[in-house]
Tab-separated table of C-alpha atoms in Angstrom:
chain	number	residue	atom	x	y	z
H	1	UNK	CA	3.448	-11.187	-1.947
H	2	UNK	CA	5.987	-13.566	-3.490
H	3	UNK	CA	3.248	-15.007	-5.707
H	4	UNK	CA	2.349	-11.437	-6.722
H	5	UNK	CA	5.932	-10.354	-7.500
H	6	UNK	CA	7.415	-13.393	-9.311
H	7	UNK	CA	5.961	-12.321	-12.684
H	8	UNK	CA	8.438	-9.468	-13.234
H	9	UNK	CA	11.633	-11.250	-14.346
H	10	UNK	CA	10.235	-13.670	-16.925
H	11	UNK	CA	6.503	-13.311	-17.688
H	12	UNK	CA	6.826	-10.390	-20.188
H	13	UNK	CA	9.263	-12.421	-22.322
H	14	UNK	CA	7.002	-15.513	-22.221
H	15	UNK	CA	3.916	-13.417	-23.053
H	16	UNK	CA	5.703	-11.895	-26.068
H	17	UNK	CA	6.430	-15.416	-27.346
H	18	UNK	CA	2.695	-16.153	-27.072
H	19	UNK	CA	1.757	-13.122	-29.190
H	20	UNK	CA	1.018	-10.446	-26.565
H	21	UNK	CA	2.119	-6.880	-27.323
H	22	UNK	CA	3.908	-4.673	-24.772
H	23	UNK	CA	0.709	-2.664	-24.296
H	24	UNK	CA	-1.271	-5.838	-23.637
H	25	UNK	CA	1.350	-7.087	-21.147
H	26	UNK	CA	1.099	-3.748	-19.321
H	27	UNK	CA	-2.692	-4.131	-19.189
H	28	UNK	CA	-2.361	-7.679	-17.791
H	29	UNK	CA	-0.213	-6.239	-14.979
H	30	UNK	CA	-2.462	-3.182	-14.536
H	31	UNK	CA	-5.801	-5.019	-14.359
H	32	UNK	CA	-4.656	-6.601	-11.075
H	33	UNK	CA	-4.682	-3.264	-9.254
H	34	UNK	CA	-8.030	-2.283	-10.770
H	35	UNK	CA	-9.830	-5.444	-9.627
H	36	UNK	CA	-8.025	-5.423	-6.276
H	37	UNK	CA	-9.592	-1.968	-5.820
H	38	UNK	CA	-13.091	-3.318	-6.509
H	39	UNK	CA	-12.510	-6.354	-4.272
H	40	UNK	CA	-11.315	-4.195	-1.360
H	41	UNK	CA	-14.424	-2.003	-1.490
H	42	UNK	CA	-16.920	-4.858	-1.839
H	43	UNK	CA	-15.335	-7.260	0.661
H	44	UNK	CA	-14.691	-4.428	3.139
H	45	UNK	CA	-18.389	-3.543	3.053
H	46	UNK	CA	-19.642	-7.141	3.399
H	47	UNK	CA	-16.924	-8.486	5.727
H	48	UNK	CA	-19.346	-9.048	8.625
H	49	UNK	CA	-21.948	-10.739	6.392
H	50	UNK	CA	-19.400	-13.172	4.927
H	51	UNK	CA	-17.274	-13.660	8.074
H	52	UNK	CA	-13.658	-12.482	8.392
H	53	UNK	CA	-12.118	-15.929	8.925
H	54	UNK	CA	-14.073	-17.548	6.083
H	55	UNK	CA	-13.187	-14.650	3.748
H	56	UNK	CA	-9.493	-14.991	4.566
H	57	UNK	CA	-9.412	-18.785	4.114
H	58	UNK	CA	-11.510	-18.673	0.925
H	59	UNK	CA	-9.314	-15.889	-0.494
H	60	UNK	CA	-6.173	-17.930	0.195
H	61	UNK	CA	-7.687	-21.064	-1.335
H	62	UNK	CA	-8.703	-19.319	-4.577
H	63	UNK	CA	-5.427	-17.357	-4.764
H	64	UNK	CA	-3.361	-20.562	-4.358
H	65	UNK	CA	-5.438	-22.333	-7.001
H	66	UNK	CA	-5.223	-19.578	-9.625
H	67	UNK	CA	-1.469	-19.122	-8.979
H	68	UNK	CA	-1.043	-22.771	-10.005
H	69	UNK	CA	-3.343	-22.197	-13.009
H	70	UNK	CA	-1.194	-19.248	-14.108
H	71	UNK	CA	1.715	-21.681	-14.327
H	72	UNK	CA	-0.222	-23.789	-16.836
H	73	UNK	CA	-0.955	-20.945	-19.258
H	74	UNK	CA	2.037	-21.827	-21.452
H	75	UNK	CA	-0.036	-24.829	-22.566
H	76	UNK	CA	-2.803	-22.525	-23.869
H	77	UNK	CA	-2.885	-21.689	-27.631
H	78	UNK	CA	-1.037	-18.525	-28.683
H	79	UNK	CA	-2.780	-15.242	-29.420
H	80	UNK	CA	-6.194	-14.066	-28.192
H	81	UNK	CA	-6.971	-17.229	-26.182
H	82	UNK	CA	-3.716	-16.931	-24.198
H	83	UNK	CA	-4.288	-13.197	-23.582
H	84	UNK	CA	-7.908	-13.745	-22.499
H	85	UNK	CA	-6.876	-16.518	-20.076
H	86	UNK	CA	-4.123	-14.300	-18.619
H	87	UNK	CA	-6.692	-11.582	-17.932
H	88	UNK	CA	-9.199	-14.042	-16.456
H	89	UNK	CA	-6.718	-15.728	-14.094
H	90	UNK	CA	-5.126	-12.408	-13.076
H	91	UNK	CA	-8.545	-10.859	-12.300
H	92	UNK	CA	-9.625	-13.846	-10.156
H	93	UNK	CA	-6.272	-13.690	-8.344
H	94	UNK	CA	-6.776	-9.954	-7.652
H	95	UNK	CA	-10.286	-10.561	-6.255
H	96	UNK	CA	-9.113	-13.392	-3.991
H	97	UNK	CA	-6.035	-11.450	-2.868
H	98	UNK	CA	-8.225	-8.417	-2.059
H	99	UNK	CA	-10.510	-10.622	0.037
H	100	UNK	CA	-7.622	-12.214	1.971
H	101	UNK	CA	-5.795	-8.930	2.672
H	102	UNK	CA	-8.963	-7.063	3.741
H	103	UNK	CA	-9.937	-9.911	6.078
H	104	UNK	CA	-6.415	-10.330	7.511
H	105	UNK	CA	-6.082	-6.614	8.368
H	106	UNK	CA	-9.493	-6.664	10.083
H	107	UNK	CA	-8.710	-9.840	12.062
H	108	UNK	CA	-5.371	-8.417	13.273
H	109	UNK	CA	-6.889	-5.058	14.256
H	110	UNK	CA	-9.651	-6.902	16.149
H	111	UNK	CA	-7.194	-9.278	17.876
H	112	UNK	CA	-4.744	-6.495	18.872
H	113	UNK	CA	-6.901	-3.365	19.377
H	114	UNK	CA	-4.265	-1.523	21.442
H	115	UNK	CA	-1.336	-2.303	19.124
H	116	UNK	CA	-2.803	-1.816	15.646
H	117	UNK	CA	0.145	0.153	14.217
H	118	UNK	CA	2.733	-2.234	15.717
H	119	UNK	CA	0.993	-5.270	14.223
H	120	UNK	CA	0.499	-3.592	10.820
H	121	UNK	CA	4.158	-2.537	10.861
H	122	UNK	CA	5.184	-6.119	11.613
H	123	UNK	CA	3.032	-7.316	8.731
H	124	UNK	CA	4.792	-4.908	6.363
H	125	UNK	CA	8.116	-6.654	7.127
H	126	UNK	CA	6.761	-9.750	5.406
H	127	UNK	CA	5.177	-7.720	2.612
H	128	UNK	CA	8.610	-6.230	1.932
H	129	UNK	CA	10.353	-9.605	2.167
H	130	UNK	CA	7.841	-11.128	-0.253
H	131	UNK	CA	8.446	-8.357	-2.767
H	132	UNK	CA	12.239	-8.696	-2.368
H	133	UNK	CA	12.455	-12.503	-2.492
H	134	UNK	CA	9.781	-13.067	-5.164
H	135	UNK	CA	11.596	-11.819	-8.306
H	136	UNK	CA	14.984	-13.553	-7.712
H	137	UNK	CA	13.293	-16.790	-6.578
H	138	UNK	CA	10.961	-16.686	-9.583
H	139	UNK	CA	13.889	-16.026	-11.923
H	140	UNK	CA	15.936	-18.885	-10.416
H	141	UNK	CA	13.076	-21.420	-10.599
H	142	UNK	CA	12.247	-20.312	-14.148
H	143	UNK	CA	15.849	-20.699	-15.342
H	144	UNK	CA	16.262	-24.056	-13.588
H	145	UNK	CA	12.905	-25.747	-14.209
H	146	UNK	CA	10.910	-23.731	-16.750
H	147	UNK	CA	7.773	-21.565	-16.727
H	148	UNK	CA	5.397	-23.782	-14.715
H	149	UNK	CA	7.462	-24.502	-11.591
H	150	UNK	CA	7.595	-20.992	-9.961
H	151	UNK	CA	3.787	-20.730	-9.977
H	152	UNK	CA	3.108	-24.322	-8.948
H	153	UNK	CA	5.672	-24.098	-6.117
H	154	UNK	CA	4.251	-20.873	-4.615
H	155	UNK	CA	0.630	-21.868	-5.251
H	156	UNK	CA	1.180	-25.087	-3.292
H	157	UNK	CA	2.808	-23.157	-0.394
H	158	UNK	CA	-0.282	-20.910	-0.188
H	159	UNK	CA	-2.598	-23.943	-0.170
H	160	UNK	CA	-0.501	-25.706	2.492
H	161	UNK	CA	-0.900	-22.700	4.822
H	162	UNK	CA	-4.695	-22.997	4.801
H	163	UNK	CA	-5.017	-25.833	7.406
H	164	UNK	CA	-2.643	-23.923	9.727
H	165	UNK	CA	-4.775	-20.774	9.471
H	166	UNK	CA	-8.026	-22.705	9.951
H	167	UNK	CA	-6.594	-24.041	13.214
H	168	UNK	CA	-4.964	-20.833	14.509
H	169	UNK	CA	-7.258	-17.960	13.490
H	170	UNK	CA	-10.070	-16.940	15.864
H	171	UNK	CA	-13.648	-16.556	14.633
H	172	UNK	CA	-15.244	-13.198	15.442
H	173	UNK	CA	-18.989	-12.623	15.457
H	174	UNK	CA	-20.264	-9.103	14.807
H	175	UNK	CA	-23.444	-7.352	13.738
H	176	UNK	CA	-23.544	-5.497	10.409
H	177	UNK	CA	-22.867	-1.765	10.799
H	178	UNK	CA	-25.055	1.117	9.700
H	179	UNK	CA	-22.252	3.139	8.109
H	180	UNK	CA	-20.884	3.077	4.557
H	181	UNK	CA	-17.654	3.739	2.680
H	182	UNK	CA	-19.139	6.999	1.442
H	183	UNK	CA	-19.719	8.313	4.974
H	184	UNK	CA	-16.177	7.255	5.945
H	185	UNK	CA	-14.350	8.769	2.970
H	186	UNK	CA	-16.324	12.051	3.108
H	187	UNK	CA	-14.895	12.784	6.570
H	188	UNK	CA	-12.339	15.530	5.726
H	189	UNK	CA	-9.488	13.891	7.663
H	190	UNK	CA	-10.129	10.451	6.121
H	191	UNK	CA	-10.400	11.967	2.630
H	192	UNK	CA	-6.985	13.618	3.042
H	193	UNK	CA	-5.393	10.414	4.386
H	194	UNK	CA	-6.900	8.536	1.406
H	195	UNK	CA	-5.131	11.036	-0.891
H	196	UNK	CA	-1.884	10.425	1.044
H	197	UNK	CA	-2.227	6.641	0.522
H	198	UNK	CA	-2.863	7.091	-3.220
H	199	UNK	CA	0.160	9.395	-3.611
H	200	UNK	CA	2.496	7.020	-1.731
H	201	UNK	CA	1.238	3.949	-3.578
H	202	UNK	CA	1.648	5.694	-6.934
H	203	UNK	CA	5.270	6.473	-5.967
H	204	UNK	CA	5.990	2.759	-5.519
H	205	UNK	CA	4.137	1.925	-8.735
H	206	UNK	CA	5.911	4.715	-10.632
H	207	UNK	CA	9.291	3.015	-10.127
H	208	UNK	CA	8.217	-0.456	-11.319
H	209	UNK	CA	8.265	0.056	-15.101
H	210	UNK	CA	10.952	2.746	-15.488
H	211	UNK	CA	13.606	2.655	-12.747
H	212	UNK	CA	15.262	-0.420	-14.269
H	213	UNK	CA	15.265	1.251	-17.718
H	214	UNK	CA	16.873	4.398	-16.273
H	215	UNK	CA	19.548	2.420	-14.379
H	216	UNK	CA	20.430	0.315	-17.447
H	217	UNK	CA	20.637	3.386	-19.672
H	218	UNK	CA	22.445	5.716	-17.243
H	219	UNK	CA	24.917	3.427	-15.484
H	220	UNK	CA	25.319	0.538	-17.979
H	221	UNK	CA	24.824	-2.061	-15.252
H	222	UNK	CA	24.470	-5.748	-16.187
H	223	UNK	CA	20.784	-6.742	-16.206
H	224	UNK	CA	21.337	-9.148	-13.305
H	225	UNK	CA	22.399	-6.302	-10.998
H	226	UNK	CA	19.412	-4.056	-11.661
H	227	UNK	CA	17.226	-5.976	-9.197
H	228	UNK	CA	19.749	-5.215	-6.434
H	229	UNK	CA	19.057	-1.477	-6.835
H	230	UNK	CA	15.449	-2.113	-5.764
H	231	UNK	CA	16.667	-3.911	-2.617
H	232	UNK	CA	17.557	-0.615	-0.938
H	233	UNK	CA	13.949	0.570	-1.114
H	234	UNK	CA	12.273	-2.718	-0.151
H	235	UNK	CA	14.624	-3.654	2.712
H	236	UNK	CA	14.669	-0.202	4.336
H	237	UNK	CA	10.858	-0.138	4.172
H	238	UNK	CA	10.594	-3.646	5.671
H	239	UNK	CA	13.052	-2.891	8.506
H	240	UNK	CA	11.689	0.562	9.426
H	241	UNK	CA	7.951	-0.291	9.312
H	242	UNK	CA	7.733	-2.185	12.654
H	243	UNK	CA	9.753	0.556	14.373
H	244	UNK	CA	7.323	3.237	13.197
H	245	UNK	CA	4.422	0.962	14.141
H	246	UNK	CA	5.747	0.642	17.694
H	247	UNK	CA	6.323	4.401	17.888
H	248	UNK	CA	2.781	5.085	16.627
H	249	UNK	CA	1.236	2.902	19.336
H	250	UNK	CA	3.450	4.091	22.207
H	251	UNK	CA	3.107	7.793	21.310
H	252	UNK	CA	-0.173	8.282	19.389
H	253	UNK	CA	0.270	12.083	19.327
H	254	UNK	CA	3.303	11.609	17.038
H	255	UNK	CA	1.350	9.684	14.359
H	256	UNK	CA	0.165	12.758	12.499
H	257	UNK	CA	3.650	14.255	12.292
H	258	UNK	CA	5.173	10.949	11.148
H	259	UNK	CA	2.575	10.935	8.388
H	260	UNK	CA	3.244	14.551	7.354
H	261	UNK	CA	7.066	14.505	7.483
H	262	UNK	CA	7.199	11.078	5.821
H	263	UNK	CA	5.368	12.578	2.831
H	264	UNK	CA	7.609	15.637	2.670
H	265	UNK	CA	10.809	13.533	2.864
H	266	UNK	CA	9.430	11.263	0.108
H	267	UNK	CA	8.841	14.345	-2.065
H	268	UNK	CA	12.470	15.456	-1.576
H	269	UNK	CA	13.663	11.909	-2.424
H	270	UNK	CA	11.843	11.993	-5.774
H	271	UNK	CA	13.318	15.408	-6.565
H	272	UNK	CA	16.777	13.878	-6.004
H	273	UNK	CA	16.210	10.517	-7.738
H	274	UNK	CA	17.150	11.918	-11.163
H	275	UNK	CA	18.157	14.394	-9.746
H	276	UNK	CA	15.916	17.184	-11.125
H	277	UNK	CA	18.072	19.078	-13.720
H	278	UNK	CA	17.921	22.607	-12.226
H	279	UNK	CA	19.746	21.366	-9.085
H	280	UNK	CA	22.828	20.649	-11.253
H	281	UNK	CA	23.704	17.529	-9.227
H	282	UNK	CA	25.416	14.765	-11.185
H	283	UNK	CA	23.474	11.477	-11.250
H	284	UNK	CA	25.504	8.751	-9.516
H	285	UNK	CA	24.626	5.165	-8.645
H	286	UNK	CA	25.562	5.448	-4.942
H	287	UNK	CA	23.359	8.564	-4.632
H	288	UNK	CA	20.427	6.795	-6.315
H	289	UNK	CA	20.699	3.794	-3.942
H	290	UNK	CA	21.014	6.104	-0.904
H	291	UNK	CA	17.891	8.060	-1.962
H	292	UNK	CA	15.964	4.786	-2.408
H	293	UNK	CA	16.984	3.675	1.114
H	294	UNK	CA	15.800	7.001	2.586
H	295	UNK	CA	12.620	6.721	0.504
H	296	UNK	CA	11.917	3.267	1.990
H	297	UNK	CA	12.216	4.713	5.513
H	298	UNK	CA	10.053	7.776	4.727
H	299	UNK	CA	7.401	5.560	3.103
H	300	UNK	CA	7.222	3.423	6.266
H	301	UNK	CA	6.965	6.618	8.329
H	302	UNK	CA	3.928	7.739	6.291
H	303	UNK	CA	2.111	4.481	5.558
H	304	UNK	CA	2.069	2.776	8.975
H	305	UNK	CA	0.122	5.508	10.855
H	306	UNK	CA	-2.670	5.624	8.220
H	307	UNK	CA	-4.669	2.648	9.585
H	308	UNK	CA	-4.841	3.793	13.243
H	309	UNK	CA	-5.427	7.417	12.172
H	310	UNK	CA	-8.432	6.511	9.981
H	311	UNK	CA	-9.734	4.120	12.655
H	312	UNK	CA	-9.548	6.710	15.449
H	313	UNK	CA	-11.213	9.316	13.197
H	314	UNK	CA	-14.043	6.869	12.413
H	315	UNK	CA	-14.635	6.164	16.117
H	316	UNK	CA	-14.613	9.900	16.915
H	317	UNK	CA	-17.351	10.412	14.306
H	318	UNK	CA	-19.757	7.808	15.641
H	319	UNK	CA	-18.703	4.624	13.835
H	320	UNK	CA	-19.312	1.597	16.064
H	321	UNK	CA	-16.322	-0.318	17.416
H	322	UNK	CA	-16.130	-3.798	15.900
H	323	UNK	CA	-15.464	-5.811	12.749
H	324	UNK	CA	-17.881	-3.769	10.659
H	325	UNK	CA	-15.815	-0.575	10.969
H	326	UNK	CA	-12.522	-2.497	10.755
H	327	UNK	CA	-13.726	-4.004	7.475
H	328	UNK	CA	-14.574	-0.557	6.084
H	329	UNK	CA	-11.168	0.852	7.097
H	330	UNK	CA	-9.237	-2.162	5.727
H	331	UNK	CA	-11.212	-2.067	2.485
H	332	UNK	CA	-10.736	1.675	2.064
H	333	UNK	CA	-6.960	1.470	2.580
H	334	UNK	CA	-6.700	-1.485	0.174
H	335	UNK	CA	-8.802	0.345	-2.428
H	336	UNK	CA	-6.818	3.589	-2.203
H	337	UNK	CA	-3.540	1.650	-2.423
H	338	UNK	CA	-4.831	-0.051	-5.579
H	339	UNK	CA	-5.758	3.297	-7.159
H	340	UNK	CA	-2.152	4.454	-6.717
H	341	UNK	CA	-0.781	1.110	-7.932
H	342	UNK	CA	-2.894	1.492	-11.085
H	343	UNK	CA	-2.137	5.186	-11.775
H	344	UNK	CA	1.588	5.197	-10.799
H	345	UNK	CA	2.986	2.857	-13.495
H	346	UNK	CA	0.824	4.385	-16.256
H	347	UNK	CA	1.801	7.954	-15.319
H	348	UNK	CA	5.448	6.941	-14.893
H	349	UNK	CA	5.647	5.249	-18.282
H	350	UNK	CA	3.954	8.192	-20.031
H	351	UNK	CA	6.106	10.894	-18.376
H	352	UNK	CA	9.338	8.911	-18.861
H	353	UNK	CA	8.629	8.679	-22.581
H	354	UNK	CA	7.735	12.376	-22.910
H	355	UNK	CA	10.120	14.269	-20.584
H	356	UNK	CA	12.697	11.760	-19.270
H	357	UNK	CA	13.236	10.137	-15.875
H	358	UNK	CA	14.591	13.201	-14.028
H	359	UNK	CA	11.549	15.436	-14.631
H	360	UNK	CA	9.111	12.512	-14.401
H	361	UNK	CA	10.380	11.617	-10.898
H	362	UNK	CA	10.168	15.274	-9.801
H	363	UNK	CA	6.544	15.544	-10.998
H	364	UNK	CA	5.741	12.303	-9.170
H	365	UNK	CA	7.287	13.830	-6.042
H	366	UNK	CA	4.833	16.748	-6.294
H	367	UNK	CA	2.015	14.315	-5.368
H	368	UNK	CA	3.543	13.583	-1.971
H	369	UNK	CA	4.571	17.219	-1.478
H	370	UNK	CA	0.977	18.406	-1.997
H	371	UNK	CA	-0.540	15.613	0.126
H	372	UNK	CA	2.010	16.190	2.916
H	373	UNK	CA	1.419	19.963	2.993
H	374	UNK	CA	-2.372	19.527	2.865
H	375	UNK	CA	-2.237	17.006	5.720
H	376	UNK	CA	0.035	19.263	7.793
H	377	UNK	CA	-2.259	22.261	7.261
H	378	UNK	CA	-5.282	20.174	8.297
H	379	UNK	CA	-3.575	19.033	11.516
H	380	UNK	CA	-2.550	22.609	12.381
H	381	UNK	CA	-6.133	23.842	11.858
H	382	UNK	CA	-7.470	20.906	13.890
H	383	UNK	CA	-5.035	21.687	16.725
H	384	UNK	CA	-5.993	25.378	16.655
H	385	UNK	CA	-9.719	24.531	16.688
H	386	UNK	CA	-9.317	22.185	19.665
H	387	UNK	CA	-7.336	24.783	21.637
H	388	UNK	CA	-10.015	27.403	20.949
H	389	UNK	CA	-12.772	24.989	21.983
H	390	UNK	CA	-10.871	24.073	25.153
H	391	UNK	CA	-10.333	27.723	26.143
H	392	UNK	CA	-14.031	28.476	25.543
H	393	UNK	CA	-15.021	25.565	27.799
H	394	UNK	CA	-12.704	26.799	30.558
H	395	UNK	CA	-14.071	30.339	30.196
H	396	UNK	CA	-17.657	29.057	30.308
H	397	UNK	CA	-16.946	27.042	33.473
H	398	UNK	CA	-15.386	30.078	35.197
H	399	UNK	CA	-18.400	32.243	34.305
H	400	UNK	CA	-20.793	29.623	35.731
H	401	UNK	CA	-18.734	29.427	38.900
H	402	UNK	CA	-18.725	33.231	39.250
H	403	UNK	CA	-22.522	33.354	38.822
H	404	UNK	CA	-23.012	30.718	41.545
H	405	UNK	CA	-20.658	32.288	44.110
H	406	UNK	CA	-23.048	35.056	45.392
H	407	UNK	CA	-25.816	32.512	45.922
H	408	UNK	CA	-23.474	30.236	47.809
H	409	UNK	CA	-22.449	33.122	50.101
């Protein structure tokens, strides 16, 4: 995640020097999510054929290599050749990253079948830390040693972790499954959770291109302090995720309500980020940071239960237990997250330009409001249906017993 996030502080400026327009720089960033989406779907489907451990190691190896290559792009001629090489290296990195993340989620779910949410929550701590540490570390290395060093340093760290993972990770054998992504995503519950993942991911992506612009314009902060505003969101998400993971595993019946209320709280946070003008609340820096902290907690509340909820739904609908289904679930979650990561920044940039940050954030919040309400309604209907089915079964049993009693006498 550090290798993914170090681009922010300095790459746009370097790319401009090499003749890339702002639109082209945005596309270089955006193509990552698009190809990560494709990688998640393909590698999730063929996880068993390729082998989870091999996919993870190979993904790390390629990702480490292309991270180093990205650090050498300043040696490439300016103009179209530089832009084309940026796209090529970024696309290969997205494919390898998609392979590694899909495989790692499947391996962890297979290794800890009774603690899936706890393990995924623990993993999100390091995702959050990577996103927090990456930009300042990248900026420091860039200022101290130039463009190449941040990429070479992190690429080498990734490559050095490969022997450790070869030694530690177990190898799991499994037969290919009969089911497909289409069958999984067309399950009503899974389809709704997929929409939840897209809406939450787009919320994170929405903030990337425009929150810093809003903070600089509204509060006149020095550029060096803008990154600290993002810390509230990333740190609260990283700290709260393992707690919600533990809660999801210890009390599975609470997962659905964590998911629903997390979405609704996120929607309220986006209404208050600006805040939305008709509330007549004055925009203040302390309020913005507080809302981002609450948003980090609500995002953890919603995101962590998605994996075990989709997995349990798949098993209830006849999907076989094993790596095949785990690969489908991991790939689906990765793909849906990438859809949001692709749509969020584009929608955010467009709305910010047209209607300003306050209204743009409120419209973004509508996504999570709709997905949260839809998910809550589904769970209420599901609960009602199960109660009705249970009462019918009890009634049927009593009728059978009554019919047998005279014969027994």
